[in-house]
PDB file of C-alpha atoms in Angstrom:
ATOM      1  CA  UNK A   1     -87.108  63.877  32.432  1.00 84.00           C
ATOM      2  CA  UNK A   2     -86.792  66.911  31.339  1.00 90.00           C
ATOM      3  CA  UNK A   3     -89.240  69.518  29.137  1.00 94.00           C
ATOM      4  CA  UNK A   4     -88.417  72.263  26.737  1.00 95.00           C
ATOM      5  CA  UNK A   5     -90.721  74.489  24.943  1.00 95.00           C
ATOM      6  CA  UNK A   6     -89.218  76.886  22.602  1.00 95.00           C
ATOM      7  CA  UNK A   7     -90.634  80.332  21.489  1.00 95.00           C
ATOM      8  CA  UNK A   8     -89.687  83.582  19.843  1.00 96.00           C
ATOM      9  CA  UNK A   9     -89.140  82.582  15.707  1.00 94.00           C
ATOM     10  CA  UNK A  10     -90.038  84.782  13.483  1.00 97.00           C
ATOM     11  CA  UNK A  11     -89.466  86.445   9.951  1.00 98.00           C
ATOM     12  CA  UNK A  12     -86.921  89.073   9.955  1.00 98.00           C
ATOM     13  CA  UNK A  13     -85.015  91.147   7.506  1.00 98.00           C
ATOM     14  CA  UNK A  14     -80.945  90.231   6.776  1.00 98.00           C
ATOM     15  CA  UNK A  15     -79.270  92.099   9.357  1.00 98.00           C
ATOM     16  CA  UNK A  16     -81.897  92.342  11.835  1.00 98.00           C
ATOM     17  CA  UNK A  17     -81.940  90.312  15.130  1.00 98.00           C
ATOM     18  CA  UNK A  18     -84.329  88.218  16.964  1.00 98.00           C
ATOM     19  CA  UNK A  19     -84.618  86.491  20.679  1.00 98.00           C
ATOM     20  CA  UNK A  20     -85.103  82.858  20.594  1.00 98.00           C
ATOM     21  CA  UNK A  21     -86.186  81.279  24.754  1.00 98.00           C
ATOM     22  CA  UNK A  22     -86.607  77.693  25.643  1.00 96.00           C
ATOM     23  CA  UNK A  23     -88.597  77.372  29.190  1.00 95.00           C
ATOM     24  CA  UNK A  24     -87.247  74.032  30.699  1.00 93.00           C
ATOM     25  CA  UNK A  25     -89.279  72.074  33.268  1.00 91.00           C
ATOM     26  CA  UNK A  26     -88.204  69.155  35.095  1.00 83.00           C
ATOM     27  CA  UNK A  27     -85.260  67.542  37.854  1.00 70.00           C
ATOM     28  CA  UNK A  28     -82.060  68.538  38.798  1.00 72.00           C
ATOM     29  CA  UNK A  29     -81.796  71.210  35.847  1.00 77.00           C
ATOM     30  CA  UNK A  30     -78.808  72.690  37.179  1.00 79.00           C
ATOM     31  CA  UNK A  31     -76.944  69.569  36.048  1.00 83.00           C
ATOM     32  CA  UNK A  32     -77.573  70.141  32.475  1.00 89.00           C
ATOM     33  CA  UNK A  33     -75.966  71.764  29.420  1.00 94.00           C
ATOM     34  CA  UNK A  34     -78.568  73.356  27.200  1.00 95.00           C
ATOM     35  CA  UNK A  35     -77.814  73.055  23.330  1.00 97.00           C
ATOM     36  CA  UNK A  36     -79.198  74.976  20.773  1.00 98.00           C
ATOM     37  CA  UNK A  37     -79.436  73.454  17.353  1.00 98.00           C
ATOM     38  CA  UNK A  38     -80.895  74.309  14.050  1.00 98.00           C
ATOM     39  CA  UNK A  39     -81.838  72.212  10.646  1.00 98.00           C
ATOM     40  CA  UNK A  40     -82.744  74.174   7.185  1.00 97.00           C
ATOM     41  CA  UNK A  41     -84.762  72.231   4.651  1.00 93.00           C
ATOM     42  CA  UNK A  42     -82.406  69.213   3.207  1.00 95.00           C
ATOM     43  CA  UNK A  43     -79.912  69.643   6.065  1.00 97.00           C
ATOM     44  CA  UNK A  44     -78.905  67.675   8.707  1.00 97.00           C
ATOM     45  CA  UNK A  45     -79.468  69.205  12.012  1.00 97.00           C
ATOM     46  CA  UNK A  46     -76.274  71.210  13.326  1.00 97.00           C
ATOM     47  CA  UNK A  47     -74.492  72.857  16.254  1.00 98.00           C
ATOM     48  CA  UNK A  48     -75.088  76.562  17.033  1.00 98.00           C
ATOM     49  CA  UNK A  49     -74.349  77.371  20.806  1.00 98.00           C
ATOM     50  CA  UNK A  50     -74.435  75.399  24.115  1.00 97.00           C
ATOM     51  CA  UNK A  51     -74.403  76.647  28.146  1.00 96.00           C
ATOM     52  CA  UNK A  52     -73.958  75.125  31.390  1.00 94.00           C
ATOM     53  CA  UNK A  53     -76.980  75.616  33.544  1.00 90.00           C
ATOM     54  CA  UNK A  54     -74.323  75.469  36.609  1.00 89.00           C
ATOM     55  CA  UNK A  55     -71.597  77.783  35.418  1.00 91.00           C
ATOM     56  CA  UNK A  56     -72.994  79.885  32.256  1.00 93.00           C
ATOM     57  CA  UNK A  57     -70.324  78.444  30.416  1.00 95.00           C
ATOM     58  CA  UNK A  58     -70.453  78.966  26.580  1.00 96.00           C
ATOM     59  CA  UNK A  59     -69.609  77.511  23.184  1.00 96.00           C
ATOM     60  CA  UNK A  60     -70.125  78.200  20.099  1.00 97.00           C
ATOM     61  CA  UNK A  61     -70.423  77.511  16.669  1.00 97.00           C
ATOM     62  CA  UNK A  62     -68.154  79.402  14.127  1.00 97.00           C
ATOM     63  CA  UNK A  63     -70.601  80.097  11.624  1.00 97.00           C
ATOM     64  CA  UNK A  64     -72.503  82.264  14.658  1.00 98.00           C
ATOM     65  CA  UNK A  65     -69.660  83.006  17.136  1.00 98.00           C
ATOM     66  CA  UNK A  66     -69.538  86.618  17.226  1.00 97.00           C
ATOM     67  CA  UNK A  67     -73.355  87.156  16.431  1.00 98.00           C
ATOM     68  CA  UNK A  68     -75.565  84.679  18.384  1.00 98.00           C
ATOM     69  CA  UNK A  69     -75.211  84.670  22.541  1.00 98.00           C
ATOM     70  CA  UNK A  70     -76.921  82.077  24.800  1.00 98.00           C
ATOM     71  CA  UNK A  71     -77.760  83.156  28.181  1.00 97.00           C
ATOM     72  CA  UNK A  72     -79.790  81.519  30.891  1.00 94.00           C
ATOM     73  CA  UNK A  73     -82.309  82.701  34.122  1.00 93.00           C
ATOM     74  CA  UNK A  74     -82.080  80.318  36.583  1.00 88.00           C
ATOM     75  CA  UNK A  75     -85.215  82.096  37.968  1.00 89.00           C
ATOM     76  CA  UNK A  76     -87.160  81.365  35.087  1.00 92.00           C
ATOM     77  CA  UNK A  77     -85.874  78.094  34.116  1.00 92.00           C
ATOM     78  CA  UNK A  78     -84.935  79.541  30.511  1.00 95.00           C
ATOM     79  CA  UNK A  79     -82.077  79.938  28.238  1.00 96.00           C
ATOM     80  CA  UNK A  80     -82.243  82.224  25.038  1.00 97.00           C
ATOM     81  CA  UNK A  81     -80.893  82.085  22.064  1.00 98.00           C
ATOM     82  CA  UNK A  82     -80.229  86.027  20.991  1.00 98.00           C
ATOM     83  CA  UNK A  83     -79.290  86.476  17.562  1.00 98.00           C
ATOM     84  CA  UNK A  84     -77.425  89.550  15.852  1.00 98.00           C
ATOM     85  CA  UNK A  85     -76.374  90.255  12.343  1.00 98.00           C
ATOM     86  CA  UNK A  86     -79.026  87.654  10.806  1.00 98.00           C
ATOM     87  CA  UNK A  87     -78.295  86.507   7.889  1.00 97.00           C
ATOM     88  CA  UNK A  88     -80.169  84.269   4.987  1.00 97.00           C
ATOM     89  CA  UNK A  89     -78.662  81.273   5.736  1.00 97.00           C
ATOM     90  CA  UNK A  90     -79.637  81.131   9.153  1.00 98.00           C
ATOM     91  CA  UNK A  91     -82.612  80.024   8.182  1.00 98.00           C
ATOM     92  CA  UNK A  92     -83.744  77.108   9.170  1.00 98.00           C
ATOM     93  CA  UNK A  93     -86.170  75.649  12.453  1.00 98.00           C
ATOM     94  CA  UNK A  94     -84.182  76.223  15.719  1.00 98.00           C
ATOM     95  CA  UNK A  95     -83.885  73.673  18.670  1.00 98.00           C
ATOM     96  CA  UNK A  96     -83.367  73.595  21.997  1.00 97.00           C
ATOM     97  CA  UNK A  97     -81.901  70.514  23.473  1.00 97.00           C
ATOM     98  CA  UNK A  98     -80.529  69.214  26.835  1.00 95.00           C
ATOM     99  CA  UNK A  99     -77.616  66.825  28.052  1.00 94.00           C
ATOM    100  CA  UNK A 100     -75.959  65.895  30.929  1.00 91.00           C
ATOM    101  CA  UNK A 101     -72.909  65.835  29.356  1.00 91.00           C
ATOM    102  CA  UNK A 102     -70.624  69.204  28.556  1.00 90.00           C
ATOM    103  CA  UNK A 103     -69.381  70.005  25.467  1.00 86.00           C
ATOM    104  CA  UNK A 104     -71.589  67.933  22.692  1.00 92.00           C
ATOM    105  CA  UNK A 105     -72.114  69.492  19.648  1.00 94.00           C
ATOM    106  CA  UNK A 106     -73.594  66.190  17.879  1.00 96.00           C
ATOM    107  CA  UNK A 107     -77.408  65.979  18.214  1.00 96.00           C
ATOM    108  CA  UNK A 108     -76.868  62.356  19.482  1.00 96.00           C
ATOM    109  CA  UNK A 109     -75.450  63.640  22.676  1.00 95.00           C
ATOM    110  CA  UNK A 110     -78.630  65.595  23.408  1.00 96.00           C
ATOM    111  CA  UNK A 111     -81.462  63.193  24.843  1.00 95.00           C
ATOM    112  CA  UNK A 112     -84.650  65.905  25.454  1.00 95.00           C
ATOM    113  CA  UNK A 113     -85.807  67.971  22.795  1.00 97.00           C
ATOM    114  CA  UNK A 114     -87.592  71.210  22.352  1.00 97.00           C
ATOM    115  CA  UNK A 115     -90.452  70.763  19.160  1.00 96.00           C
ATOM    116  CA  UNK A 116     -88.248  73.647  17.340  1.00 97.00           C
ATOM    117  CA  UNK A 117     -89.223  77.053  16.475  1.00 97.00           C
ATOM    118  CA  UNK A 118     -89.146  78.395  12.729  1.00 98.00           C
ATOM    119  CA  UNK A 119     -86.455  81.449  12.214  1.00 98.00           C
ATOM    120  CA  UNK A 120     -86.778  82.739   8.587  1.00 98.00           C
ATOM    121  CA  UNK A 121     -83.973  85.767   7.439  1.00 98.00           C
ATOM    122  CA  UNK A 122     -85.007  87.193   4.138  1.00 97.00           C
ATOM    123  CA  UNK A 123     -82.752  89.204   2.205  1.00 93.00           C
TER     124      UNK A 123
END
């Protein structure tokens, strides 16, 4: 089992940034990839960025690539979510998830779940 608790949303101008975290609790964490996810209001939920506990390893949507970095502290048992360049339509309630499997960017491949955090960019 595995527990995530998300923090940092916000409101924040166009342009401006914000620092999403997800504290994780539970086994064998360093076998996981950490997903980070988001869903606007009549969306369905999508892909924004993923790391490897183990290795740091990182992928990333295109819509963010180039603007959004995930990063984890083993220490802490966290990965963030920091986000550059915000723009309106990154609104939308942002997830953290976690899977033992590398490379899923479909929400199905992402068993534990984070209860979201809102992130609203206003222009």
């Amino acid at each position: 089992q595995v527990q995530l608790v998300e923090s940092g949303g916000g409101l924040v101008q166009a342009g401006g940034s914000l620092r999403l975290s997800c504290a994780a609790s539970g086994r064998t964490l360093s076998t996981y990839t950490m997903g980070w996810f988001r869903q606007a209001p009549g969306k369905e939920r999508e892909f924004v960025g993923t790391i490897s506990w183990s290795s740091g390893r990182t992928r990333y949507a295109d819509s963010v690539k180039g603007r959004f970095t995930t990063s984890r502290d083993n220490a802490k048992n966290t990965v963030y979510l920091q986000m550059n360049s915000l723009k309106p339509e990154d609104t939308a309630v942002y997830y953290c998830a976690a899977s033992s499997l590398w490379g899923r960017v479909d929400p199905a491949g992402y068993p534990y779940w984070g209860q979201g955090t809102q992130v609203t960019v206003s222009s």
